[in-house]
Amino acid sequence: MSKFDVLIVGNYNVGNFGDDLLLRSCLENLKGKSFKVLSPTNSDFLTFPAGLRSLFNPRRFIDPFRAISSCSKVLFGGGGLFNSDKYYSFLIWMPILLLALLFRKKVYLFGHSFSSKPGSLFAFALKQVEFITVRDSVSYDFLYSAGIRNLKLAKDLALELEFPKIKFSNPKYLLINYRTYKNVDLKKIKSIDNLITLKADQLGLKKLYCAFDANLDAQVFNELNQEFILASDLEDYLLNIKWFACMRLHACLYMLKHDIPGIALSYASKVKSLLNSYSFKNVLDLQLDSDIHLDDLVFYDEDIDFSEISPNPWEII
């Protein structure tokens, strides 16, 4: 196999719009270099087996070795790949990280979130990485407290993408996105959705449900008996969206990058922490045990300055 410059590693091409934005950012920022992608499906190389069916695909045992042996550098391109809230994510991504270090490749982690302080073994591995950028201050504190210094707070990779300006015309939609996560179960989402329905009626807006994960979010909307669109079709509706009420981080960021204000429904600390980094304060914390009331849903414009956080240092790759 011919050699190439950068192996881009991430949870791409699995129906998650936010993760695919991260890949798009990597591709745009690495122009001029030769690269290939390693992800769970539909890529140049596949990850190691992570489920029963994948055990029967021999490519999954070979591809990571072929990919890492053929590249000069390895970039884990954004997201919450090493998420201690979901230990199976370690089963997918940790072997690839260790393999890259074993092959003595220069490894970079750009635009990541961490949900807890890494343990001693994981911290040791991260210290062998050339450079790490995290997208929220909570993640920065977790890593810094573990003695990791090859570290910088930088933008979420999706925020480095440029989108065309929208000329809004007759805004009539309230964009809605939900997902389940730990203590935010379907029962809680149904309660929130009832309130958002009342708020949409008060505002004289139509509800537009949007799945930013074509599988998981779609399951939620089916349980709610609501029709929905996929995020990949969202461009057709942007000029008619007045506000958003979204749970997924990249749903919120995508709206804010298009100058559409709204409410972030924070299901995890990374959402609130990252948005607060850009002085976005209209965040409703769903992790709290207290009930949510109609008066908590307040929509207003905010000036968001995405230049407050530094871009990722692509020049070092």
PDB file of C-alpha atoms in Angstrom, residues 99-292:
ATOM      1  CA  LEU A  99      -1.629   0.860  18.124  1.00  0.00           C
ATOM      2  CA  ALA A 100      -0.658   4.258  16.691  1.00  0.00           C
ATOM      3  CA  LEU A 101       1.608   4.913  19.681  1.00  0.00           C
ATOM      4  CA  LEU A 102       3.077   1.406  19.422  1.00  0.00           C
ATOM      5  CA  PHE A 103       3.929   2.094  15.764  1.00  0.00           C
ATOM      6  CA  ARG A 104       5.602   5.333  16.947  1.00  0.00           C
ATOM      7  CA  LYS A 105       3.361   7.534  14.834  1.00  0.00           C
ATOM      8  CA  LYS A 106       2.856  11.189  15.657  1.00  0.00           C
ATOM      9  CA  VAL A 107      -0.662  11.302  17.116  1.00  0.00           C
ATOM     10  CA  TYR A 108      -2.925  14.340  17.491  1.00  0.00           C
ATOM     11  CA  LEU A 109      -6.325  14.748  19.165  1.00  0.00           C
ATOM     12  CA  PHE A 110      -8.198  17.841  17.957  1.00  0.00           C
ATOM     13  CA  GLY A 111     -11.517  19.172  19.256  1.00  0.00           C
ATOM     14  CA  HIS A 112     -12.284  16.537  21.893  1.00  0.00           C
ATOM     15  CA  SER A 113     -14.420  16.352  25.021  1.00  0.00           C
ATOM     16  CA  PHE A 114     -13.734  14.218  28.078  1.00  0.00           C
ATOM     17  CA  SER A 115     -16.416  13.312  30.618  1.00  0.00           C
ATOM     18  CA  SER A 116     -14.087  12.606  33.565  1.00  0.00           C
ATOM     19  CA  LYS A 117     -10.492  12.838  34.724  1.00  0.00           C
ATOM     20  CA  PRO A 118      -8.522  10.124  32.904  1.00  0.00           C
ATOM     21  CA  GLY A 119      -7.124   7.293  34.966  1.00  0.00           C
ATOM     22  CA  SER A 120      -3.388   6.750  35.314  1.00  0.00           C
ATOM     23  CA  LEU A 121      -3.000   4.408  32.322  1.00  0.00           C
ATOM     24  CA  PHE A 122      -5.114   6.539  29.994  1.00  0.00           C
ATOM     25  CA  ALA A 123      -3.323   9.686  31.190  1.00  0.00           C
ATOM     26  CA  PHE A 124       0.023   8.043  30.435  1.00  0.00           C
ATOM     27  CA  ALA A 125      -1.143   7.273  26.884  1.00  0.00           C
ATOM     28  CA  LEU A 126      -2.389  10.848  26.387  1.00  0.00           C
ATOM     29  CA  LYS A 127       0.979  12.204  27.503  1.00  0.00           C
ATOM     30  CA  GLN A 128       2.573  10.323  24.579  1.00  0.00           C
ATOM     31  CA  VAL A 129       0.325  12.170  22.122  1.00  0.00           C
ATOM     32  CA  GLU A 130       1.984  15.041  20.240  1.00  0.00           C
ATOM     33  CA  PHE A 131      -0.776  17.553  20.954  1.00  0.00           C
ATOM     34  CA  ILE A 132      -4.362  17.641  22.235  1.00  0.00           C
ATOM     35  CA  THR A 133      -7.028  20.290  21.837  1.00  0.00           C
ATOM     36  CA  VAL A 134     -10.248  20.177  23.836  1.00  0.00           C
ATOM     37  CA  ARG A 135     -13.375  22.104  22.977  1.00  0.00           C
ATOM     38  CA  ASP A 136     -14.649  22.941  26.491  1.00  0.00           C
ATOM     39  CA  SER A 137     -13.141  24.134  29.754  1.00  0.00           C
ATOM     40  CA  VAL A 138     -14.446  21.177  31.783  1.00  0.00           C
ATOM     41  CA  SER A 139     -12.478  18.771  29.577  1.00  0.00           C
ATOM     42  CA  TYR A 140      -9.413  20.990  29.865  1.00  0.00           C
ATOM     43  CA  ASP A 141      -9.604  20.864  33.654  1.00  0.00           C
ATOM     44  CA  PHE A 142     -10.000  17.065  33.639  1.00  0.00           C
ATOM     45  CA  LEU A 143      -6.856  16.583  31.567  1.00  0.00           C
ATOM     46  CA  TYR A 144      -4.811  19.264  33.292  1.00  0.00           C
ATOM     47  CA  SER A 145      -5.591  17.747  36.692  1.00  0.00           C
ATOM     48  CA  ALA A 146      -4.195  14.445  35.370  1.00  0.00           C
ATOM     49  CA  GLY A 147      -0.863  16.116  34.636  1.00  0.00           C
ATOM     50  CA  ILE A 148      -1.363  16.470  30.874  1.00  0.00           C
ATOM     51  CA  ARG A 149       0.339  19.597  29.521  1.00  0.00           C
ATOM     52  CA  ASN A 150       0.451  18.985  25.739  1.00  0.00           C
ATOM     53  CA  LEU A 151      -2.929  20.655  25.769  1.00  0.00           C
ATOM     54  CA  LYS A 152      -4.920  23.656  24.526  1.00  0.00           C
ATOM     55  CA  LEU A 153      -8.516  24.890  24.622  1.00  0.00           C
ATOM     56  CA  ALA A 154      -9.631  25.353  21.012  1.00  0.00           C
ATOM     57  CA  LYS A 155     -12.749  25.482  18.876  1.00  0.00           C
ATOM     58  CA  ASP A 156     -15.010  22.584  18.129  1.00  0.00           C
ATOM     59  CA  LEU A 157     -13.950  21.540  14.651  1.00  0.00           C
ATOM     60  CA  ALA A 158     -17.395  22.275  13.196  1.00  0.00           C
ATOM     61  CA  LEU A 159     -17.029  25.933  14.172  1.00  0.00           C
ATOM     62  CA  GLU A 160     -14.087  26.248  11.792  1.00  0.00           C
ATOM     63  CA  LEU A 161     -16.377  25.606   8.836  1.00  0.00           C
ATOM     64  CA  GLU A 162     -17.725  28.538   6.857  1.00  0.00           C
ATOM     65  CA  PHE A 163     -21.430  28.551   5.977  1.00  0.00           C
ATOM     66  CA  PRO A 164     -23.199  30.877   3.522  1.00  0.00           C
ATOM     67  CA  LYS A 165     -25.157  33.761   4.965  1.00  0.00           C
ATOM     68  CA  ILE A 166     -28.891  33.143   5.231  1.00  0.00           C
ATOM     69  CA  LYS A 167     -31.430  35.723   4.085  1.00  0.00           C
ATOM     70  CA  PHE A 168     -34.310  34.931   6.384  1.00  0.00           C
ATOM     71  CA  SER A 169     -37.770  34.995   4.881  1.00  0.00           C
ATOM     72  CA  ASN A 170     -40.990  34.586   6.846  1.00  0.00           C
ATOM     73  CA  PRO A 171     -39.603  32.585   9.810  1.00  0.00           C
ATOM     74  CA  LYS A 172     -42.317  30.182  10.890  1.00  0.00           C
ATOM     75  CA  TYR A 173     -40.592  27.200  12.483  1.00  0.00           C
ATOM     76  CA  LEU A 174     -39.330  26.288  15.908  1.00  0.00           C
ATOM     77  CA  LEU A 175     -36.593  23.723  15.260  1.00  0.00           C
ATOM     78  CA  ILE A 176     -36.600  20.861  17.791  1.00  0.00           C
ATOM     79  CA  ASN A 177     -34.021  18.159  18.438  1.00  0.00           C
ATOM     80  CA  TYR A 178     -34.005  15.515  21.178  1.00  0.00           C
ATOM     81  CA  ARG A 179     -31.857  12.603  22.211  1.00  0.00           C
ATOM     82  CA  THR A 180     -31.889  10.213  25.157  1.00  0.00           C
ATOM     83  CA  TYR A 181     -28.872  10.156  27.474  1.00  0.00           C
ATOM     84  CA  LYS A 182     -28.408   8.667  30.948  1.00  0.00           C
ATOM     85  CA  ASN A 183     -30.913  10.498  33.203  1.00  0.00           C
ATOM     86  CA  VAL A 184     -32.684  12.130  30.229  1.00  0.00           C
ATOM     87  CA  ASP A 185     -35.038   9.319  29.302  1.00  0.00           C
ATOM     88  CA  LEU A 186     -38.044   9.213  26.999  1.00  0.00           C
ATOM     89  CA  LYS A 187     -40.423  10.097  29.847  1.00  0.00           C
ATOM     90  CA  LYS A 188     -38.516  13.313  30.533  1.00  0.00           C
ATOM     91  CA  ILE A 189     -38.345  14.132  26.834  1.00  0.00           C
ATOM     92  CA  LYS A 190     -42.117  13.700  26.501  1.00  0.00           C
ATOM     93  CA  SER A 191     -42.613  16.124  29.388  1.00  0.00           C
ATOM     94  CA  ILE A 192     -40.270  18.660  27.746  1.00  0.00           C
ATOM     95  CA  ASP A 193     -41.963  18.194  24.392  1.00  0.00           C
ATOM     96  CA  ASN A 194     -45.361  18.983  25.904  1.00  0.00           C
ATOM     97  CA  LEU A 195     -43.982  22.275  27.198  1.00  0.00           C
ATOM     98  CA  ILE A 196     -42.280  23.121  23.914  1.00  0.00           C
ATOM     99  CA  THR A 197     -45.553  22.413  22.091  1.00  0.00           C
ATOM    100  CA  LEU A 198     -47.302  24.933  24.341  1.00  0.00           C
ATOM    101  CA  LYS A 199     -44.501  27.445  23.796  1.00  0.00           C
ATOM    102  CA  ALA A 200     -44.655  27.011  20.009  1.00  0.00           C
ATOM    103  CA  ASP A 201     -48.394  27.697  20.138  1.00  0.00           C
ATOM    104  CA  GLN A 202     -47.753  30.847  22.210  1.00  0.00           C
ATOM    105  CA  LEU A 203     -45.188  32.042  19.670  1.00  0.00           C
ATOM    106  CA  GLY A 204     -47.403  31.193  16.713  1.00  0.00           C
ATOM    107  CA  LEU A 205     -44.752  28.879  15.260  1.00  0.00           C
ATOM    108  CA  LYS A 206     -44.864  25.445  13.684  1.00  0.00           C
ATOM    109  CA  LYS A 207     -42.740  22.693  15.196  1.00  0.00           C
ATOM    110  CA  LEU A 208     -40.011  21.265  12.974  1.00  0.00           C
ATOM    111  CA  TYR A 209     -38.439  18.123  14.416  1.00  0.00           C
ATOM    112  CA  CYS A 210     -34.967  17.353  13.105  1.00  0.00           C
ATOM    113  CA  ALA A 211     -32.857  14.205  13.586  1.00  0.00           C
ATOM    114  CA  PHE A 212     -29.165  15.040  13.805  1.00  0.00           C
ATOM    115  CA  ASP A 213     -28.547  11.336  14.308  1.00  0.00           C
ATOM    116  CA  ALA A 214     -30.438   9.448  11.631  1.00  0.00           C
ATOM    117  CA  ASN A 215     -30.802   6.402  13.882  1.00  0.00           C
ATOM    118  CA  LEU A 216     -30.982   7.410  17.544  1.00  0.00           C
ATOM    119  CA  ASP A 217     -32.885  10.693  17.177  1.00  0.00           C
ATOM    120  CA  ALA A 218     -35.245   9.082  14.700  1.00  0.00           C
ATOM    121  CA  GLN A 219     -36.150   6.461  17.321  1.00  0.00           C
ATOM    122  CA  VAL A 220     -37.077   9.218  19.774  1.00  0.00           C
ATOM    123  CA  PHE A 221     -39.294  11.025  17.272  1.00  0.00           C
ATOM    124  CA  ASN A 222     -40.984   7.767  16.312  1.00  0.00           C
ATOM    125  CA  GLU A 223     -41.740   7.161  19.992  1.00  0.00           C
ATOM    126  CA  LEU A 224     -43.245  10.656  20.133  1.00  0.00           C
ATOM    127  CA  ASN A 225     -45.284   9.938  16.978  1.00  0.00           C
ATOM    128  CA  GLN A 226     -43.829  13.027  15.337  1.00  0.00           C
ATOM    129  CA  GLU A 227     -42.820  13.488  11.732  1.00  0.00           C
ATOM    130  CA  PHE A 228     -39.270  14.732  11.318  1.00  0.00           C
ATOM    131  CA  ILE A 229     -36.639  15.714   8.814  1.00  0.00           C
ATOM    132  CA  LEU A 230     -32.999  14.646   8.693  1.00  0.00           C
ATOM    133  CA  ALA A 231     -30.300  17.219   9.377  1.00  0.00           C
ATOM    134  CA  SER A 232     -28.903  16.556   5.913  1.00  0.00           C
ATOM    135  CA  ASP A 233     -32.094  18.188   4.530  1.00  0.00           C
ATOM    136  CA  LEU A 234     -31.990  21.146   6.910  1.00  0.00           C
ATOM    137  CA  GLU A 235     -30.640  23.655   4.396  1.00  0.00           C
ATOM    138  CA  ASP A 236     -34.040  23.666   2.692  1.00  0.00           C
ATOM    139  CA  TYR A 237     -35.625  25.019   5.895  1.00  0.00           C
ATOM    140  CA  LEU A 238     -32.989  27.340   7.386  1.00  0.00           C
ATOM    141  CA  LEU A 239     -34.399  30.615   6.050  1.00  0.00           C
ATOM    142  CA  ASN A 240     -37.754  29.819   7.707  1.00  0.00           C
ATOM    143  CA  ILE A 241     -36.488  28.930  11.207  1.00  0.00           C
ATOM    144  CA  LYS A 242     -37.138  31.515  13.927  1.00  0.00           C
ATOM    145  CA  TRP A 243     -35.795  29.737  17.040  1.00  0.00           C
ATOM    146  CA  PHE A 244     -34.304  26.408  18.049  1.00  0.00           C
ATOM    147  CA  ALA A 245     -34.720  24.158  21.084  1.00  0.00           C
ATOM    148  CA  CYS A 246     -32.087  21.444  20.682  1.00  0.00           C
ATOM    149  CA  MET A 247     -30.288  18.863  22.770  1.00  0.00           C
ATOM    150  CA  ARG A 248     -27.445  17.723  20.535  1.00  0.00           C
ATOM    151  CA  LEU A 249     -24.391  19.939  20.745  1.00  0.00           C
ATOM    152  CA  HIS A 250     -23.882  20.207  17.009  1.00  0.00           C
ATOM    153  CA  ALA A 251     -27.545  20.971  16.467  1.00  0.00           C
ATOM    154  CA  CYS A 252     -27.065  24.029  18.699  1.00  0.00           C
ATOM    155  CA  LEU A 253     -23.754  25.006  17.090  1.00  0.00           C
ATOM    156  CA  TYR A 254     -25.119  24.579  13.574  1.00  0.00           C
ATOM    157  CA  MET A 255     -28.024  26.890  14.344  1.00  0.00           C
ATOM    158  CA  LEU A 256     -25.846  29.503  16.047  1.00  0.00           C
ATOM    159  CA  LYS A 257     -23.377  29.483  13.137  1.00  0.00           C
ATOM    160  CA  HIS A 258     -26.340  30.433  10.947  1.00  0.00           C
ATOM    161  CA  ASP A 259     -27.316  33.264  13.334  1.00  0.00           C
ATOM    162  CA  ILE A 260     -30.438  31.450  14.513  1.00  0.00           C
ATOM    163  CA  PRO A 261     -30.951  31.905  18.287  1.00  0.00           C
ATOM    164  CA  GLY A 262     -32.689  29.574  20.691  1.00  0.00           C
ATOM    165  CA  ILE A 263     -32.433  27.371  23.763  1.00  0.00           C
ATOM    166  CA  ALA A 264     -29.833  24.657  24.291  1.00  0.00           C
ATOM    167  CA  LEU A 265     -31.233  21.690  26.217  1.00  0.00           C
ATOM    168  CA  SER A 266     -28.075  20.520  27.977  1.00  0.00           C
ATOM    169  CA  TYR A 267     -27.975  16.766  28.597  1.00  0.00           C
ATOM    170  CA  ALA A 268     -24.258  16.674  29.548  1.00  0.00           C
ATOM    171  CA  SER A 269     -21.676  19.019  31.037  1.00  0.00           C
ATOM    172  CA  LYS A 270     -19.860  19.401  27.695  1.00  0.00           C
ATOM    173  CA  VAL A 271     -22.885  21.121  26.116  1.00  0.00           C
ATOM    174  CA  LYS A 272     -23.283  23.767  28.811  1.00  0.00           C
ATOM    175  CA  SER A 273     -19.531  24.279  29.228  1.00  0.00           C
ATOM    176  CA  LEU A 274     -18.809  24.686  25.523  1.00  0.00           C
ATOM    177  CA  LEU A 275     -21.707  27.043  24.843  1.00  0.00           C
ATOM    178  CA  ASN A 276     -20.863  29.147  27.894  1.00  0.00           C
ATOM    179  CA  SER A 277     -17.335  29.481  26.476  1.00  0.00           C
ATOM    180  CA  TYR A 278     -18.875  31.556  23.672  1.00  0.00           C
ATOM    181  CA  SER A 279     -21.014  33.603  26.076  1.00  0.00           C
ATOM    182  CA  PHE A 280     -24.165  31.733  25.098  1.00  0.00           C
ATOM    183  CA  LYS A 281     -26.226  31.657  28.275  1.00  0.00           C
ATOM    184  CA  ASN A 282     -29.651  30.398  27.202  1.00  0.00           C
ATOM    185  CA  VAL A 283     -28.935  26.859  28.357  1.00  0.00           C
ATOM    186  CA  LEU A 284     -31.503  24.727  30.169  1.00  0.00           C
ATOM    187  CA  ASP A 285     -29.709  22.120  32.274  1.00  0.00           C
ATOM    188  CA  LEU A 286     -31.551  18.802  31.951  1.00  0.00           C
ATOM    189  CA  GLN A 287     -29.146  17.089  34.343  1.00  0.00           C
ATOM    190  CA  LEU A 288     -30.811  18.783  37.292  1.00  0.00           C
ATOM    191  CA  ASP A 289     -33.438  16.836  39.205  1.00  0.00           C
ATOM    192  CA  SER A 290     -35.831  19.782  39.368  1.00  0.00           C
ATOM    193  CA  ASP A 291     -38.829  19.885  37.028  1.00  0.00           C
ATOM    194  CA  ILE A 292     -38.897  22.146  33.996  1.00  0.00           C
TER     195      ILE A 292
END
